[in-house]
């Protein structure tokens, strides 16, 4: 079994965990197993337990209400199950035909256009419909429009990825970066921060270049971390869609050097995030509070992704690669998440995270 020692990753954000995280996890597994028709010993049921998507959301949104967190966990579970469905088809040689992926996505896109699912639609389509209804009840029409736009872009990117696999044409680094930002699904998760905190960021603040950069840094940092953590799986499955492998092919350098370059890209995004967070202007007291909660949520997401990856069994086929998280105090109060009320805090420090 291939074993990789991954470089340290910089993460100055504090770990956090919702006090009802395990309850959320258990209830989510039960709910989705019933929806999908998984028996207790089925592979799908085991995958739901191993994925620990409820605990991921409990780390990302440690102050959300339990009801809201259950809805966000439903969406995250749906996203991973949908991604797995595309991957499963790919393993059987079908997803290399983009038309097959498009047929799957068209079922989801109908819901984004406001159409109800049909009787013959499967549990994932019905699950997405229930999730969208729950989100619409909590957020403004402007937020729903933005979210559905981002979901559409994610679905279209999976078709682009399928075309790349079918054609067997290697992607250059810049093209891969554009593709990965979309297929990672991180932007969709970032959209949900406003749902978790119950406050939308007004458009005039959202359109500010610095806040847009904070979102981009977060998406990139999580995507590059996941590429590092899933590298072993991609190598064993022959999947070329990984930042490290794209760097290796384009640079013509040893794998170890490309691992270091990918880690450096991750750390650069985190440091740029901190710089931009410190430079954010004031939008007025009320808007500043919404922005602060949103930026706090971005930091939680970057750290939660690493902590969750250390505990779950998604990103490796065996014992998995190992990496480290270098967690140091942020130099600015504004650049790090504030103390989370109702959340269980875990003291940050230099510690290993075994990617599971």
mmCIF file of C-alpha atoms in Angstrom, residues 144-323:
data_model
loop_
_atom_site.group_PDB
_atom_site.id
_atom_site.type_symbol
_atom_site.label_atom_id
_atom_site.label_comp_id
_atom_site.label_asym_id
_atom_site.label_seq_id
_atom_site.Cartn_x
_atom_site.Cartn_y
_atom_site.Cartn_z
ATOM 1 C CA UNK A 144 -31.641 31.660 -3.000
ATOM 2 C CA UNK A 145 -30.865 33.009 -6.474
ATOM 3 C CA UNK A 146 -27.137 33.167 -5.675
ATOM 4 C CA UNK A 147 -27.118 29.696 -4.155
ATOM 5 C CA UNK A 148 -28.964 28.069 -7.032
ATOM 6 C CA UNK A 149 -26.587 29.774 -9.470
ATOM 7 C CA UNK A 150 -23.632 28.277 -7.605
ATOM 8 C CA UNK A 151 -25.234 24.816 -7.540
ATOM 9 C CA UNK A 152 -25.795 25.047 -11.290
ATOM 10 C CA UNK A 153 -22.143 25.947 -11.851
ATOM 11 C CA UNK A 154 -21.075 23.007 -9.711
ATOM 12 C CA UNK A 155 -23.220 20.609 -11.737
ATOM 13 C CA UNK A 156 -21.952 22.007 -15.034
ATOM 14 C CA UNK A 157 -18.369 21.624 -13.822
ATOM 15 C CA UNK A 158 -18.937 17.907 -13.188
ATOM 16 C CA UNK A 159 -19.842 17.593 -16.861
ATOM 17 C CA UNK A 160 -16.662 19.446 -17.809
ATOM 18 C CA UNK A 161 -14.686 17.058 -15.638
ATOM 19 C CA UNK A 162 -16.364 14.068 -17.259
ATOM 20 C CA UNK A 163 -15.427 15.414 -20.700
ATOM 21 C CA UNK A 164 -11.810 15.742 -19.582
ATOM 22 C CA UNK A 165 -11.777 12.129 -18.382
ATOM 23 C CA UNK A 166 -13.403 10.907 -21.588
ATOM 24 C CA UNK A 167 -10.974 12.758 -23.849
ATOM 25 C CA UNK A 168 -7.953 11.838 -21.769
ATOM 26 C CA UNK A 169 -6.496 15.276 -22.456
ATOM 27 C CA UNK A 170 -4.315 16.545 -19.587
ATOM 28 C CA UNK A 171 -5.313 19.801 -17.947
ATOM 29 C CA UNK A 172 -2.772 22.559 -17.445
ATOM 30 C CA UNK A 173 -2.444 24.007 -13.957
ATOM 31 C CA UNK A 174 -4.484 27.173 -14.621
ATOM 32 C CA UNK A 175 -7.351 25.232 -16.199
ATOM 33 C CA UNK A 176 -7.337 22.699 -13.397
ATOM 34 C CA UNK A 177 -7.493 25.437 -10.778
ATOM 35 C CA UNK A 178 -10.571 26.928 -12.445
ATOM 36 C CA UNK A 179 -12.214 23.521 -12.658
ATOM 37 C CA UNK A 180 -11.348 22.479 -9.109
ATOM 38 C CA UNK A 181 -12.795 25.646 -7.587
ATOM 39 C CA UNK A 182 -16.143 24.555 -8.975
ATOM 40 C CA UNK A 183 -16.062 20.757 -8.622
ATOM 41 C CA UNK A 184 -14.881 20.952 -5.000
ATOM 42 C CA UNK A 185 -18.337 22.201 -3.974
ATOM 43 C CA UNK A 186 -16.714 24.449 -1.362
ATOM 44 C CA UNK A 187 -18.415 27.585 -2.672
ATOM 45 C CA UNK A 188 -21.787 25.954 -2.025
ATOM 46 C CA UNK A 189 -20.748 25.233 1.552
ATOM 47 C CA UNK A 190 -19.516 28.796 1.989
ATOM 48 C CA UNK A 191 -22.932 30.026 0.859
ATOM 49 C CA UNK A 192 -24.455 28.133 3.781
ATOM 50 C CA UNK A 193 -22.533 30.129 6.394
ATOM 51 C CA UNK A 194 -25.181 32.841 6.216
ATOM 52 C CA UNK A 195 -27.877 30.227 6.819
ATOM 53 C CA UNK A 196 -25.970 28.898 9.830
ATOM 54 C CA UNK A 197 -25.591 32.294 11.501
ATOM 55 C CA UNK A 198 -29.025 33.504 10.420
ATOM 56 C CA UNK A 199 -27.706 36.713 8.865
ATOM 57 C CA UNK A 200 -27.178 37.576 5.226
ATOM 58 C CA UNK A 201 -24.267 39.734 4.177
ATOM 59 C CA UNK A 202 -25.705 42.780 2.361
ATOM 60 C CA UNK A 203 -24.866 43.065 -1.298
ATOM 61 C CA UNK A 204 -22.752 46.195 -0.906
ATOM 62 C CA UNK A 205 -20.431 44.340 1.453
ATOM 63 C CA UNK A 206 -20.519 41.077 -0.511
ATOM 64 C CA UNK A 207 -19.405 42.859 -3.677
ATOM 65 C CA UNK A 208 -16.412 44.447 -1.960
ATOM 66 C CA UNK A 209 -13.205 43.101 -3.579
ATOM 67 C CA UNK A 210 -11.653 42.155 -0.246
ATOM 68 C CA UNK A 211 -14.610 40.075 0.851
ATOM 69 C CA UNK A 212 -14.721 38.391 -2.546
ATOM 70 C CA UNK A 213 -11.026 37.590 -2.130
ATOM 71 C CA UNK A 214 -11.682 36.071 1.297
ATOM 72 C CA UNK A 215 -14.203 33.705 -0.274
ATOM 73 C CA UNK A 216 -11.795 32.777 -3.060
ATOM 74 C CA UNK A 217 -8.980 32.130 -0.576
ATOM 75 C CA UNK A 218 -11.247 29.877 1.475
ATOM 76 C CA UNK A 219 -12.396 27.872 -1.546
ATOM 77 C CA UNK A 220 -8.816 27.469 -2.750
ATOM 78 C CA UNK A 221 -7.402 26.541 0.660
ATOM 79 C CA UNK A 222 -10.009 23.836 1.259
ATOM 80 C CA UNK A 223 -9.671 22.482 -2.289
ATOM 81 C CA UNK A 224 -5.867 22.295 -2.131
ATOM 82 C CA UNK A 225 -5.958 20.682 1.301
ATOM 83 C CA UNK A 226 -8.403 18.072 0.039
ATOM 84 C CA UNK A 227 -6.226 17.367 -2.994
ATOM 85 C CA UNK A 228 -3.280 16.727 -0.701
ATOM 86 C CA UNK A 229 -5.328 14.519 1.598
ATOM 87 C CA UNK A 230 -6.912 12.525 -1.237
ATOM 88 C CA UNK A 231 -3.710 12.115 -3.262
ATOM 89 C CA UNK A 232 -3.188 8.488 -2.282
ATOM 90 C CA UNK A 233 -6.699 7.584 -3.398
ATOM 91 C CA UNK A 234 -6.295 9.365 -6.729
ATOM 92 C CA UNK A 235 -2.964 7.657 -7.378
ATOM 93 C CA UNK A 236 -4.418 4.215 -6.708
ATOM 94 C CA UNK A 237 -7.509 4.866 -8.832
ATOM 95 C CA UNK A 238 -5.593 6.472 -11.700
ATOM 96 C CA UNK A 239 -7.541 9.725 -11.370
ATOM 97 C CA UNK A 240 -5.480 12.615 -12.805
ATOM 98 C CA UNK A 241 -7.681 15.319 -11.259
ATOM 99 C CA UNK A 242 -5.477 16.311 -8.352
ATOM 100 C CA UNK A 243 -3.440 19.482 -7.953
ATOM 101 C CA UNK A 244 -0.269 17.574 -7.051
ATOM 102 C CA UNK A 245 -0.498 15.348 -10.113
ATOM 103 C CA UNK A 246 -1.284 18.264 -12.425
ATOM 104 C CA UNK A 247 1.725 20.151 -11.039
ATOM 105 C CA UNK A 248 3.932 17.091 -11.494
ATOM 106 C CA UNK A 249 2.858 16.608 -15.098
ATOM 107 C CA UNK A 250 3.304 20.274 -16.040
ATOM 108 C CA UNK A 251 6.474 20.941 -14.047
ATOM 109 C CA UNK A 252 8.143 17.608 -14.753
ATOM 110 C CA UNK A 253 9.420 17.446 -11.168
ATOM 111 C CA UNK A 254 9.421 14.667 -8.537
ATOM 112 C CA UNK A 255 6.204 13.998 -6.680
ATOM 113 C CA UNK A 256 7.718 15.130 -3.380
ATOM 114 C CA UNK A 257 8.530 18.574 -4.774
ATOM 115 C CA UNK A 258 5.001 18.947 -6.129
ATOM 116 C CA UNK A 259 3.589 17.967 -2.746
ATOM 117 C CA UNK A 260 5.559 20.826 -1.248
ATOM 118 C CA UNK A 261 4.393 23.251 -3.930
ATOM 119 C CA UNK A 262 0.744 22.332 -3.394
ATOM 120 C CA UNK A 263 1.138 22.766 0.378
ATOM 121 C CA UNK A 264 2.778 26.144 -0.208
ATOM 122 C CA UNK A 265 -0.167 27.160 -2.378
ATOM 123 C CA UNK A 266 -2.527 26.217 0.450
ATOM 124 C CA UNK A 267 -0.531 28.189 3.015
ATOM 125 C CA UNK A 268 -0.326 31.194 0.710
ATOM 126 C CA UNK A 269 -4.116 31.291 0.450
ATOM 127 C CA UNK A 270 -4.451 31.163 4.242
ATOM 128 C CA UNK A 271 -1.959 33.987 4.770
ATOM 129 C CA UNK A 272 -3.592 36.095 2.071
ATOM 130 C CA UNK A 273 -6.917 35.471 3.809
ATOM 131 C CA UNK A 274 -5.515 36.859 7.054
ATOM 132 C CA UNK A 275 -4.122 39.946 5.314
ATOM 133 C CA UNK A 276 -7.425 40.670 3.576
ATOM 134 C CA UNK A 277 -9.446 40.100 6.759
ATOM 135 C CA UNK A 278 -7.340 42.708 8.577
ATOM 136 C CA UNK A 279 -7.822 45.185 5.730
ATOM 137 C CA UNK A 280 -11.617 44.957 5.526
ATOM 138 C CA UNK A 281 -13.227 48.402 5.818
ATOM 139 C CA UNK A 282 -16.188 49.246 8.026
ATOM 140 C CA UNK A 283 -19.615 49.083 6.413
ATOM 141 C CA UNK A 284 -21.430 50.413 9.467
ATOM 142 C CA UNK A 285 -22.062 48.698 12.782
ATOM 143 C CA UNK A 286 -24.950 46.467 11.726
ATOM 144 C CA UNK A 287 -23.328 45.294 8.499
ATOM 145 C CA UNK A 288 -19.973 44.870 10.232
ATOM 146 C CA UNK A 289 -21.526 42.347 12.614
ATOM 147 C CA UNK A 290 -22.883 40.283 9.726
ATOM 148 C CA UNK A 291 -19.542 40.457 7.925
ATOM 149 C CA UNK A 292 -17.659 39.471 11.077
ATOM 150 C CA UNK A 293 -19.844 36.381 11.582
ATOM 151 C CA UNK A 294 -19.361 35.460 7.931
ATOM 152 C CA UNK A 295 -15.565 35.845 8.050
ATOM 153 C CA UNK A 296 -15.544 33.872 11.290
ATOM 154 C CA UNK A 297 -17.435 31.118 9.465
ATOM 155 C CA UNK A 298 -14.862 31.063 6.672
ATOM 156 C CA UNK A 299 -12.122 30.470 9.220
ATOM 157 C CA UNK A 300 -14.116 27.727 10.910
ATOM 158 C CA UNK A 301 -14.572 25.994 7.565
ATOM 159 C CA UNK A 302 -10.856 25.948 6.729
ATOM 160 C CA UNK A 303 -9.945 24.476 10.103
ATOM 161 C CA UNK A 304 -12.941 22.128 10.318
ATOM 162 C CA UNK A 305 -12.064 20.587 6.978
ATOM 163 C CA UNK A 306 -8.632 19.570 8.287
ATOM 164 C CA UNK A 307 -9.898 18.343 11.649
ATOM 165 C CA UNK A 308 -12.688 16.323 10.006
ATOM 166 C CA UNK A 309 -10.298 14.840 7.450
ATOM 167 C CA UNK A 310 -8.149 13.564 10.307
ATOM 168 C CA UNK A 311 -11.030 11.535 11.729
ATOM 169 C CA UNK A 312 -13.097 10.223 8.831
ATOM 170 C CA UNK A 313 -12.440 7.466 6.330
ATOM 171 C CA UNK A 314 -13.295 9.233 3.098
ATOM 172 C CA UNK A 315 -9.999 10.262 1.580
ATOM 173 C CA UNK A 316 -7.972 7.106 1.684
ATOM 174 C CA UNK A 317 -8.399 3.512 0.613
ATOM 175 C CA UNK A 318 -6.142 2.108 3.344
ATOM 176 C CA UNK A 319 -4.323 3.637 6.258
ATOM 177 C CA UNK A 320 -4.081 6.957 4.482
ATOM 178 C CA UNK A 321 -1.466 9.669 4.201
ATOM 179 C CA UNK A 322 -0.390 11.681 7.180
ATOM 180 C CA UNK A 323 -0.029 15.412 7.401
#
